[in-house]
CSV table of C-alpha atoms and ligand atoms in Angstrom, one decimal:
chain,number,residue,atom,x,y,z
V,1,UNK,CA,134.8,72.2,82.8
V,2,UNK,CA,133.3,68.7,82.6
V,3,UNK,CA,135.7,66.0,83.8
V,4,UNK,CA,138.0,64.9,80.9
V,5,UNK,CA,136.9,61.6,79.5
V,6,UNK,CA,139.1,59.0,81.1
V,7,UNK,CA,141.4,56.9,79.0
V,8,UNK,CA,141.7,53.1,79.2
V,9,UNK,CA,144.8,51.5,77.8
V,10,UNK,CA,144.6,48.0,76.4
V,11,UNK,CA,148.0,46.3,77.0
V,12,UNK,CA,149.4,42.9,76.6
V,13,UNK,CA,151.8,40.8,74.6
V,14,UNK,CA,151.2,40.3,70.8
V,15,UNK,CA,148.4,38.1,69.5
V,16,UNK,CA,146.4,37.8,72.7
V,17,UNK,CA,143.4,39.6,71.3
V,18,UNK,CA,144.0,43.3,72.1
V,19,UNK,CA,142.9,44.6,68.8
V,20,UNK,CA,139.9,42.2,68.8
V,21,UNK,CA,138.9,43.5,72.2
V,22,UNK,CA,139.4,47.1,71.0
V,23,UNK,CA,137.3,46.5,67.9
V,24,UNK,CA,134.5,44.8,69.9
V,25,UNK,CA,134.5,47.4,72.7
V,26,UNK,CA,134.3,50.4,70.3
V,27,UNK,CA,131.6,49.0,68.0
V,28,UNK,CA,128.2,50.4,68.8
V,29,UNK,CA,125.7,47.7,67.8
V,30,UNK,CA,122.7,49.8,67.4
V,31,UNK,CA,121.9,52.8,65.2
V,32,UNK,CA,121.9,55.9,67.4
V,33,UNK,CA,121.4,59.4,66.3
V,34,UNK,CA,124.0,62.0,67.4
V,35,UNK,CA,126.5,59.7,68.9
V,36,UNK,CA,128.4,61.9,71.2
V,37,UNK,CA,131.8,60.6,70.3
V,38,UNK,CA,133.2,58.5,67.6
V,39,UNK,CA,136.7,57.3,66.6
V,40,UNK,CA,139.4,59.7,67.6
V,41,UNK,CA,142.5,58.1,66.0
V,42,UNK,CA,143.1,54.7,64.5
V,43,UNK,CA,144.1,53.2,67.8
V,44,UNK,CA,141.9,55.4,70.0
V,45,UNK,CA,138.1,54.9,70.1
V,46,UNK,CA,135.1,55.2,72.3
V,47,UNK,CA,133.7,52.4,74.4
V,48,UNK,CA,130.9,52.5,76.9
V,49,UNK,CA,130.3,51.7,80.5
V,50,UNK,CA,126.8,50.2,81.0
V,51,UNK,CA,124.6,51.0,84.0
V,52,UNK,CA,120.9,51.1,84.7
V,53,UNK,CA,119.7,54.5,83.8
V,54,UNK,CA,118.2,56.6,86.6
V,55,UNK,CA,115.1,57.4,84.5
V,56,UNK,CA,114.0,53.8,85.2
V,57,UNK,CA,114.4,54.2,89.0
V,58,UNK,CA,112.6,57.5,88.9
V,59,UNK,CA,109.7,55.9,87.0
V,60,UNK,CA,110.0,58.2,84.0
V,61,UNK,CA,109.0,56.8,80.6
V,62,UNK,CA,112.2,58.0,79.0
V,63,UNK,CA,115.2,60.3,79.1
V,64,UNK,CA,117.0,62.6,76.6
V,65,UNK,CA,120.6,61.6,76.9
V,66,UNK,CA,123.2,64.1,75.5
V,67,UNK,CA,126.6,63.1,76.7
V,68,UNK,CA,125.8,59.4,76.7
V,69,UNK,CA,123.3,56.9,75.3
V,70,UNK,CA,120.3,55.3,76.8
V,71,UNK,CA,119.1,52.0,75.2
V,72,UNK,CA,116.3,49.9,76.7
V,73,UNK,CA,116.7,51.5,80.1
V,74,UNK,CA,120.5,51.1,80.1
V,75,UNK,CA,122.8,54.2,80.2
V,76,UNK,CA,126.0,53.8,78.1
V,77,UNK,CA,128.6,56.2,79.3
V,78,UNK,CA,131.5,56.9,76.9
V,79,UNK,CA,135.2,56.4,77.8
V,80,UNK,CA,138.2,56.6,75.6
V,81,UNK,CA,139.9,53.3,74.8
V,82,UNK,CA,143.4,52.9,73.3
V,83,UNK,CA,144.8,49.9,71.6
V,84,UNK,CA,148.4,50.0,72.7
V,85,UNK,CA,151.2,48.4,70.7
V,86,UNK,CA,152.1,44.9,71.8
V,87,UNK,CA,154.6,44.4,74.6
V,88,UNK,CA,157.5,42.0,74.5
V,89,UNK,CA,160.0,41.2,77.2
V,90,UNK,CA,162.6,44.1,77.4
V,91,UNK,CA,160.1,46.7,76.1
V,92,UNK,CA,160.9,49.0,79.0
V,93,UNK,CA,164.5,49.2,77.6
V,94,UNK,CA,163.0,50.1,74.2
V,95,UNK,CA,163.0,46.6,72.7
V,96,UNK,CA,160.4,46.0,69.9
V,97,UNK,CA,157.8,48.7,69.9
V,98,UNK,CA,158.7,49.4,73.5
V,99,UNK,CA,159.1,53.2,73.2
V,100,UNK,CA,155.9,53.6,71.2
V,101,UNK,CA,154.1,51.5,73.7
V,102,UNK,CA,155.4,53.5,76.6
V,103,UNK,CA,154.5,56.8,74.9
V,104,UNK,CA,150.9,55.6,74.3
V,105,UNK,CA,150.6,54.6,77.9
V,106,UNK,CA,151.4,57.9,79.5
V,107,UNK,CA,147.9,59.3,79.4
V,108,UNK,CA,146.1,56.2,80.5
V,109,UNK,CA,144.1,56.3,83.7
V,110,UNK,CA,143.5,52.5,83.9
V,111,UNK,CA,144.9,49.5,82.1
V,112,UNK,CA,143.2,46.4,80.8
V,113,UNK,CA,145.8,43.7,80.6
V,114,UNK,CA,144.6,41.2,78.0
V,115,UNK,CA,146.2,37.8,78.4
V,116,UNK,CA,145.8,34.7,76.4
V,117,UNK,CA,144.1,32.5,78.9
V,118,UNK,CA,144.1,29.6,76.6
V,119,UNK,CA,147.9,29.6,76.5
V,120,UNK,CA,147.9,29.7,72.7
V,121,UNK,CA,150.8,32.1,72.2
V,122,UNK,CA,154.4,32.0,73.6
V,123,UNK,CA,156.1,34.8,75.4
V,124,UNK,CA,156.9,36.7,72.2
V,125,UNK,CA,153.4,36.3,71.0
V,126,UNK,CA,154.0,33.5,68.5
V,127,UNK,CA,151.0,31.1,68.1
V,128,UNK,CA,151.5,27.8,69.8
V,129,UNK,CA,148.9,25.0,70.3
V,130,UNK,CA,146.3,26.0,73.0
V,131,UNK,CA,147.4,24.9,76.5
V,132,UNK,CA,151.1,25.2,75.7
V,133,UNK,CA,152.0,28.5,77.4
V,134,UNK,CA,151.3,29.4,81.0
V,135,UNK,CA,149.4,32.7,81.2
V,136,UNK,CA,150.5,33.1,84.9
V,137,UNK,CA,153.9,34.0,83.6
V,138,UNK,CA,152.4,36.5,81.2
V,139,UNK,CA,150.8,38.5,84.0
V,140,UNK,CA,154.1,38.8,85.8
V,141,UNK,CA,156.2,39.7,82.7
V,142,UNK,CA,153.9,42.4,81.4
V,143,UNK,CA,153.5,44.0,84.8
V,144,UNK,CA,157.2,43.9,85.3
V,145,UNK,CA,157.7,45.8,82.0
V,146,UNK,CA,155.3,48.5,82.9
V,147,UNK,CA,156.7,48.9,86.4
V,148,UNK,CA,160.3,49.0,85.2
V,149,UNK,CA,159.3,51.7,82.7
V,150,UNK,CA,157.9,53.8,85.5
V,151,UNK,CA,161.0,53.3,87.5
V,152,UNK,CA,163.2,54.3,84.7
V,153,UNK,CA,161.3,57.5,84.1
V,154,UNK,CA,161.2,58.4,87.8
V,155,UNK,CA,164.8,57.6,88.5
V,156,UNK,CA,166.2,59.7,85.7
V,157,UNK,CA,168.3,62.5,87.2
V,158,UNK,CA,166.8,61.6,90.6
V,159,UNK,CA,169.7,62.8,92.8
V,160,UNK,CA,169.7,66.2,91.2
V,161,UNK,CA,166.0,66.6,91.7
V,162,UNK,CA,166.1,65.2,95.2
V,163,UNK,CA,168.8,67.6,96.3
V,164,UNK,CA,166.9,70.5,94.9
V,165,UNK,CA,163.7,69.5,96.7
V,166,UNK,CA,165.6,68.8,100.0
V,167,UNK,CA,167.4,72.1,99.9
V,168,UNK,CA,164.1,73.7,100.9
V,169,UNK,CA,161.5,76.2,99.6
V,170,UNK,CA,159.6,73.6,97.6
V,171,UNK,CA,156.7,71.4,98.6
V,172,UNK,CA,157.7,67.8,98.2
V,173,UNK,CA,154.3,66.6,97.0
V,174,UNK,CA,153.9,69.5,94.5
V,175,UNK,CA,157.4,68.9,93.2
V,176,UNK,CA,156.9,65.2,92.7
V,177,UNK,CA,153.5,65.7,91.1
V,178,UNK,CA,154.9,68.2,88.7
V,179,UNK,CA,157.8,66.0,87.9
V,180,UNK,CA,155.5,63.2,87.0
V,181,UNK,CA,152.6,65.1,85.4
V,182,UNK,CA,153.7,63.7,82.0
V,183,UNK,CA,152.5,60.3,83.2
V,184,UNK,CA,149.1,61.9,84.0
V,185,UNK,CA,149.8,61.5,87.7
V,186,UNK,CA,147.8,63.7,90.1
V,187,UNK,CA,148.5,64.9,93.5
V,188,UNK,CA,146.3,62.4,95.2
V,189,UNK,CA,148.3,59.6,93.5
V,190,UNK,CA,151.5,60.9,95.0
V,191,UNK,CA,150.0,61.4,98.4
V,192,UNK,CA,148.7,57.9,98.5
V,193,UNK,CA,151.9,56.4,97.2
V,194,UNK,CA,154.0,58.2,99.9
V,195,UNK,CA,151.6,57.0,102.5
V,196,UNK,CA,151.5,53.4,101.4
V,197,UNK,CA,155.3,53.1,101.0
V,198,UNK,CA,155.9,54.9,104.3
V,199,UNK,CA,158.3,57.4,102.6
V,200,UNK,CA,156.3,60.5,103.6
V,201,UNK,CA,158.8,61.9,106.0
V,202,UNK,CA,162.0,60.7,104.5
V,203,UNK,CA,164.2,63.2,102.7
V,204,UNK,CA,164.2,62.4,99.0
V,205,UNK,CA,168.0,62.4,98.7
V,206,UNK,CA,168.2,59.7,101.4
V,207,UNK,CA,165.9,57.2,99.6
V,208,UNK,CA,167.8,54.0,98.7
V,209,UNK,CA,167.6,52.5,95.3
V,210,UNK,CA,165.2,49.9,96.7
V,211,UNK,CA,162.9,52.6,98.2
V,212,UNK,CA,162.9,54.5,94.9
V,213,UNK,CA,161.9,51.4,93.1
V,214,UNK,CA,159.2,50.6,95.6
V,215,UNK,CA,157.9,54.1,95.2
V,216,UNK,CA,157.8,53.7,91.4
V,217,UNK,CA,156.1,50.4,91.4
V,218,UNK,CA,153.5,51.5,94.0
V,219,UNK,CA,152.8,54.7,92.1
V,220,UNK,CA,152.2,52.7,88.9
V,221,UNK,CA,149.8,50.5,90.8
V,222,UNK,CA,147.9,53.4,92.2
V,223,UNK,CA,147.9,55.7,89.1
V,224,UNK,CA,147.5,53.1,86.4
V,225,UNK,CA,145.8,50.1,88.1
V,226,UNK,CA,145.3,47.0,86.0
V,227,UNK,CA,142.4,44.7,85.4
V,228,UNK,CA,143.1,41.3,83.8
V,229,UNK,CA,141.0,40.3,80.8
V,230,UNK,CA,141.5,36.5,80.5
V,231,UNK,CA,140.8,36.3,76.8
V,232,UNK,CA,140.1,33.4,74.6
V,233,UNK,CA,137.9,32.0,77.3
V,234,UNK,CA,135.9,30.3,74.6
V,235,UNK,CA,138.7,27.8,74.1
V,236,UNK,CA,138.5,24.7,76.4
V,237,UNK,CA,142.1,25.1,77.6
V,238,UNK,CA,141.2,28.4,79.2
V,239,UNK,CA,139.0,27.0,81.9
V,240,UNK,CA,141.8,25.4,84.0
V,241,UNK,CA,144.1,28.3,83.4
V,242,UNK,CA,141.5,30.8,84.7
V,243,UNK,CA,141.0,28.7,87.8
V,244,UNK,CA,144.7,28.7,88.4
V,245,UNK,CA,145.0,32.5,87.7
V,246,UNK,CA,142.3,33.2,90.2
V,247,UNK,CA,144.0,31.0,92.8
V,248,UNK,CA,147.3,32.7,92.3
V,249,UNK,CA,146.0,36.3,92.1
V,250,UNK,CA,143.1,36.1,94.5
V,251,UNK,CA,143.2,39.8,95.2
V,252,UNK,CA,143.1,40.8,91.6
V,253,UNK,CA,140.2,41.3,89.3
V,254,UNK,CA,140.3,38.6,86.6
V,255,UNK,CA,137.5,38.5,84.1
V,256,UNK,CA,137.0,35.6,81.6
V,257,UNK,CA,136.6,37.2,78.2
V,258,UNK,CA,135.9,36.2,74.7
V,259,UNK,CA,136.7,39.3,72.6
V,260,UNK,CA,136.0,37.4,69.4
V,261,UNK,CA,132.6,36.3,70.6
V,262,UNK,CA,131.7,39.9,71.6
V,263,UNK,CA,132.8,41.2,68.2
V,264,UNK,CA,130.7,38.6,66.4
V,265,UNK,CA,127.7,39.4,68.6
V,266,UNK,CA,127.9,43.1,68.1
V,267,UNK,CA,128.3,42.7,64.3
V,268,UNK,CA,125.3,40.3,64.2
V,269,UNK,CA,123.3,42.8,66.2
V,270,UNK,CA,124.4,45.7,64.0
V,271,UNK,CA,123.3,43.8,60.9
V,272,UNK,CA,119.9,43.2,62.5
V,273,UNK,CA,120.3,39.4,62.8
V,274,UNK,CA,120.1,39.3,66.6
V,275,UNK,CA,118.9,41.4,69.5
V,276,UNK,CA,121.9,41.9,71.8
V,277,UNK,CA,123.3,44.6,73.9
V,278,UNK,CA,126.9,44.7,75.1
V,279,UNK,CA,127.0,42.9,78.5
V,280,UNK,CA,123.8,40.8,77.9
V,281,UNK,CA,123.8,37.3,79.2
V,282,UNK,CA,122.1,36.0,76.0
V,283,UNK,CA,120.9,37.1,72.6
V,284,UNK,CA,117.7,36.6,70.6
V,285,UNK,CA,117.6,35.7,67.0
V,286,UNK,CA,115.4,38.1,65.2
V,287,UNK,CA,114.9,36.3,61.9
V,288,UNK,CA,116.0,32.8,61.6
V,289,UNK,CA,115.6,32.8,57.8
V,290,UNK,CA,118.2,35.5,57.3
V,291,UNK,CA,121.0,33.5,58.9
V,292,UNK,CA,123.2,31.1,56.9
V,293,UNK,CA,123.7,27.7,58.6
V,294,UNK,CA,127.3,28.8,59.3
V,295,UNK,CA,126.2,31.9,61.1
V,296,UNK,CA,123.7,30.0,63.1
V,297,UNK,CA,126.3,27.5,64.2
V,298,UNK,CA,128.7,30.3,65.1
V,299,UNK,CA,126.0,31.9,67.3
V,300,UNK,CA,125.1,28.6,68.9
V,301,UNK,CA,128.8,28.0,69.7
V,302,UNK,CA,129.0,31.4,71.4
V,303,UNK,CA,125.9,30.7,73.4
V,304,UNK,CA,127.1,27.3,74.7
V,305,UNK,CA,130.8,28.0,75.1
V,306,UNK,CA,130.8,31.6,76.2
V,307,UNK,CA,127.5,33.0,77.4
V,308,UNK,CA,126.2,29.9,79.3
V,309,UNK,CA,129.6,29.0,80.6
V,310,UNK,CA,130.8,32.4,81.8
V,311,UNK,CA,127.6,34.5,82.0
V,312,UNK,CA,128.6,37.0,79.3
V,313,UNK,CA,131.5,37.6,76.9
V,314,UNK,CA,133.2,39.6,79.6
V,315,UNK,CA,134.0,42.6,77.4
V,316,UNK,CA,131.5,44.9,79.1
V,317,UNK,CA,132.3,43.5,82.5
V,318,UNK,CA,135.9,44.4,82.1
V,319,UNK,CA,135.1,48.0,81.3
V,320,UNK,CA,132.5,48.3,84.0
V,321,UNK,CA,134.7,46.8,86.7
V,322,UNK,CA,137.7,48.8,85.7
V,323,UNK,CA,135.8,52.0,86.5
V,324,UNK,CA,133.3,51.0,89.1
V,325,UNK,CA,135.6,48.7,91.1
V,326,UNK,CA,139.2,49.4,90.4
V,327,UNK,CA,138.9,53.2,90.0
V,328,UNK,CA,136.0,53.3,92.4
V,329,UNK,CA,134.0,55.7,90.3
V,330,UNK,CA,130.3,56.5,90.6
V,331,UNK,CA,127.8,58.2,88.3
V,332,UNK,CA,125.8,61.4,89.0
V,333,UNK,CA,123.3,63.3,87.0
V,334,UNK,CA,123.4,67.1,87.2
V,335,UNK,CA,120.0,68.8,86.4
V,336,UNK,CA,118.7,72.3,86.4
V,337,UNK,CA,115.2,71.5,87.4
V,338,UNK,CA,115.0,69.2,90.4
V,339,UNK,CA,111.3,68.5,89.9
V,340,UNK,CA,111.3,67.6,86.2
V,341,UNK,CA,114.9,66.3,86.3
V,342,UNK,CA,115.7,68.4,83.2
V,343,UNK,CA,118.3,70.8,81.9
V,344,UNK,CA,117.1,74.3,80.9
V,345,UNK,CA,116.1,73.1,77.5
V,346,UNK,CA,113.7,70.6,79.1
V,347,UNK,CA,115.9,67.6,78.3
V,348,UNK,CA,115.4,64.8,80.9
V,349,UNK,CA,118.6,63.6,82.6
V,350,UNK,CA,120.7,64.8,79.7
V,351,UNK,CA,124.1,64.2,81.2
V,352,UNK,CA,125.7,61.7,83.4
V,353,UNK,CA,129.1,62.4,85.1
V,354,UNK,CA,131.6,59.8,86.0
V,355,UNK,CA,133.3,61.0,89.2
V,356,UNK,CA,135.5,59.5,91.8
V,357,UNK,CA,133.7,58.2,95.0
V,358,UNK,CA,134.1,60.9,97.6
V,359,UNK,CA,133.5,63.8,95.2
V,360,UNK,CA,131.5,66.6,96.9
V,361,UNK,CA,128.6,68.7,95.7
V,362,UNK,CA,130.9,71.7,95.3
V,363,UNK,CA,133.5,69.8,93.4
V,364,UNK,CA,130.7,68.6,91.0
V,365,UNK,CA,129.7,72.3,90.6
V,366,UNK,CA,133.3,73.1,89.5
V,367,UNK,CA,133.2,70.3,87.0
V,368,UNK,CA,130.0,71.6,85.5
V,369,UNK,CA,131.2,75.2,85.3
V,370,UNK,CA,133.8,77.2,87.1
V,371,UNK,CA,131.2,79.9,87.9
V,372,UNK,CA,128.9,77.4,89.5
V,373,UNK,CA,131.8,76.2,91.7
V,374,UNK,CA,133.0,79.7,92.6
V,375,UNK,CA,129.5,81.0,93.6
V,376,UNK,CA,128.1,77.7,94.9
V,377,UNK,CA,125.4,78.3,97.5
V,378,UNK,CA,123.9,74.9,98.1
V,379,UNK,CA,122.7,71.9,96.1
V,380,UNK,CA,119.4,70.0,96.0
V,381,UNK,CA,119.3,66.2,96.0
V,382,UNK,CA,116.6,65.9,93.3
V,383,UNK,CA,115.5,62.4,94.4
V,384,UNK,CA,114.7,63.5,98.0
V,385,UNK,CA,114.3,67.3,97.3
V,386,UNK,CA,116.5,67.9,100.3
V,387,UNK,CA,119.0,70.7,100.4
V,388,UNK,CA,122.6,69.7,100.8
V,389,UNK,CA,125.7,71.7,101.5
V,390,UNK,CA,129.0,72.1,99.7
V,391,UNK,CA,130.6,69.2,101.6
V,392,UNK,CA,127.9,66.7,100.7
V,393,UNK,CA,129.6,63.6,99.4
V,394,UNK,CA,127.8,62.4,96.3
V,395,UNK,CA,126.3,59.0,96.2
V,396,UNK,CA,126.0,56.7,93.2
V,397,UNK,CA,123.3,57.8,90.8
V,398,UNK,CA,122.5,61.0,92.7
V,399,UNK,CA,120.5,63.5,90.7
V,400,UNK,CA,121.8,66.9,91.7
V,401,UNK,CA,120.8,70.5,91.1
V,402,UNK,CA,123.4,73.1,92.0
V,403,UNK,CA,122.2,76.4,93.2
V,404,UNK,CA,124.7,79.2,92.7
V,405,UNK,CA,124.8,83.0,92.8
V,406,UNK,CA,126.2,83.1,89.2
V,407,UNK,CA,123.9,80.5,87.8
V,408,UNK,CA,124.2,80.2,84.1
V,409,UNK,CA,121.2,81.1,82.1
E,1,GDP,N1,139.7,31.8,70.3
E,1,GDP,C1,139.8,33.1,70.4
E,1,GDP,N2,140.7,33.8,69.6
E,1,GDP,C2,140.8,35.1,69.7
E,1,GDP,C3,140.0,35.8,70.6
E,1,GDP,N3,140.3,37.2,70.5
E,1,GDP,C4,141.3,37.2,69.5
E,1,GDP,N4,141.5,36.0,69.1
E,1,GDP,C5,142.5,35.6,68.0
E,1,GDP,O1,143.8,35.9,68.4
E,1,GDP,C6,144.5,36.4,67.3
E,1,GDP,C7,145.2,37.7,67.6
E,1,GDP,O2,144.2,38.7,67.8
E,1,GDP,P1,144.5,40.3,67.8
E,1,GDP,O3,143.3,40.9,68.3
E,1,GDP,O4,145.1,40.7,66.5
E,1,GDP,O5,145.7,40.3,68.9
E,1,GDP,P2,146.7,41.5,69.3
E,1,GDP,O6,148.0,41.2,68.7
E,1,GDP,O7,146.8,41.3,70.8
E,1,GDP,O8,146.1,42.8,68.9
E,1,GDP,C8,143.6,36.5,66.1
E,1,GDP,O9,143.7,35.3,65.3
E,1,GDP,C9,142.2,36.5,66.8
E,1,GDP,O10,141.2,36.0,65.9
E,1,GDP,C10,139.1,35.1,71.4
E,1,GDP,O11,138.3,35.7,72.3
E,1,GDP,N5,139.0,33.8,71.3
E,2,MG,MG1,146.9,44.3,67.7
C-alpha cells in the first residue's frame, strides 16, 4: 500500500492568516490535466512540496508524472493540508471552538503554526494596530494549548491503565501506542519519547504528575512537530518582530511569510497575467497591457516588500521545510525498468514517494505492494545500476527498481 498522504494542520489564533495561507497553498496556479488530488473537504485541501525533478538530473527531456506534477523541471508532491479552527486561550478546556480544533488536529502529522508577525491582532484575535501585540507570546500560548490538550488526553484514566500494564503480560510500548493511536501516534514516536524523557524503565504507575506531563509534552513535540510561519511579513512592523522571534527561538524553524502575497501571485499566474511558480523568488509579467494600474501596483508592492526583502513569499518554504527538515523526509522514485526509468506502461518516473529518512529498500517494497515486500529478492539502484540488498537505506532522490519473486505484471 503506498504511504498514506501525510496531513499538515494549520494552527494559530484567529485572524493571523490561516485561511489565507490555506487558500494560497492549495491553489494550483497552472492548468494541469489529471490533477491527482483536489479538494477533499471545505477545510482540507491538497498542497504541494516542491523539489527538483530527478528527470533533470538524469538528463531526460521530460517525465510522465502520475502521483504528482512536474512543471518546468520541478516536481510538485501532494500533501493534505487542513485549515484548523482558530485557537484561543483555554481551548484545551473546550473554550471557543476548542473541541472542534482538537478533533481536527488528531490526524495531523506536522503542524504549521501561523502567527501574526506584524503584531496586528491581540491574544483573542481581535485586530489591533500593527506593532501592538507581541508575537512571542503567541508562540508560547498556542503551544501551551496544544501541549495541555495532549496531556489531558493521555492522563485520562491513567492510573487504571498504568496498573493494568504494570501487572504484566502486556508490552509497555505496544500498550501506549495502542492507547494513543487516535492521535495518529506510531510506535516510533512512543519509543523516542520514552528515550528522550528517560522514562523507559520506570513502571507506569510510579510516574509522577510531572513525569506524565513531560511525557505528554515531549510526545506532542515528536509526533506533531511545529514549524512557525511568521505571517504578514509584508508589513513593516514584522521585520523587528521576526528578528526577535529568531533570537528567542534560535533552535526553531521560523519562516517569514506573506500568505496574502502568495495568494495574489497564484491568482495572477492562474489568470495568465504573470509567470510564477510557488516558491519562485520573482515573477514575470506576461502582458503589461492586460493589467490595470492597481494590479500593477499590487504586484510591484509584493516584489519590493516581500520577494526582494525575504527571498520568496515563504508559503512554499514552510511546506518544504516542514517535510524535508522537521519530519526529515526524502523522496524516492520507484520504477520497473531501471534502464528507461519507467513503469510497465512506459511512463517515465511516474511516481515519487515521500518517505522517512532511514527507510530501507525492503520497506519501500512493502509500501509499493505487500507482495513486493514479502517476496523481495533485491533492488537495483537505477542511477548506478548497482544491486542493493533489503537493508539498503534509501538516499534522497534514489530511483529504485524492486526485484521480487512475486513481481506484479
Ligand atoms: N498584511 C497581511 N495581511 C494578511 C496576510 N494574510 C492574511 N492577512 C489578513 O489577515 C486577516 C485574517 O486572515 P484569515 O486568513 O481570515 O485569518 P484566520 O482567521 O487565521 O483564518 C484578513 O484580513 C487577511 O486579509 C498577509 O500575509 N499579510
Ligand atoms: Mg480562518
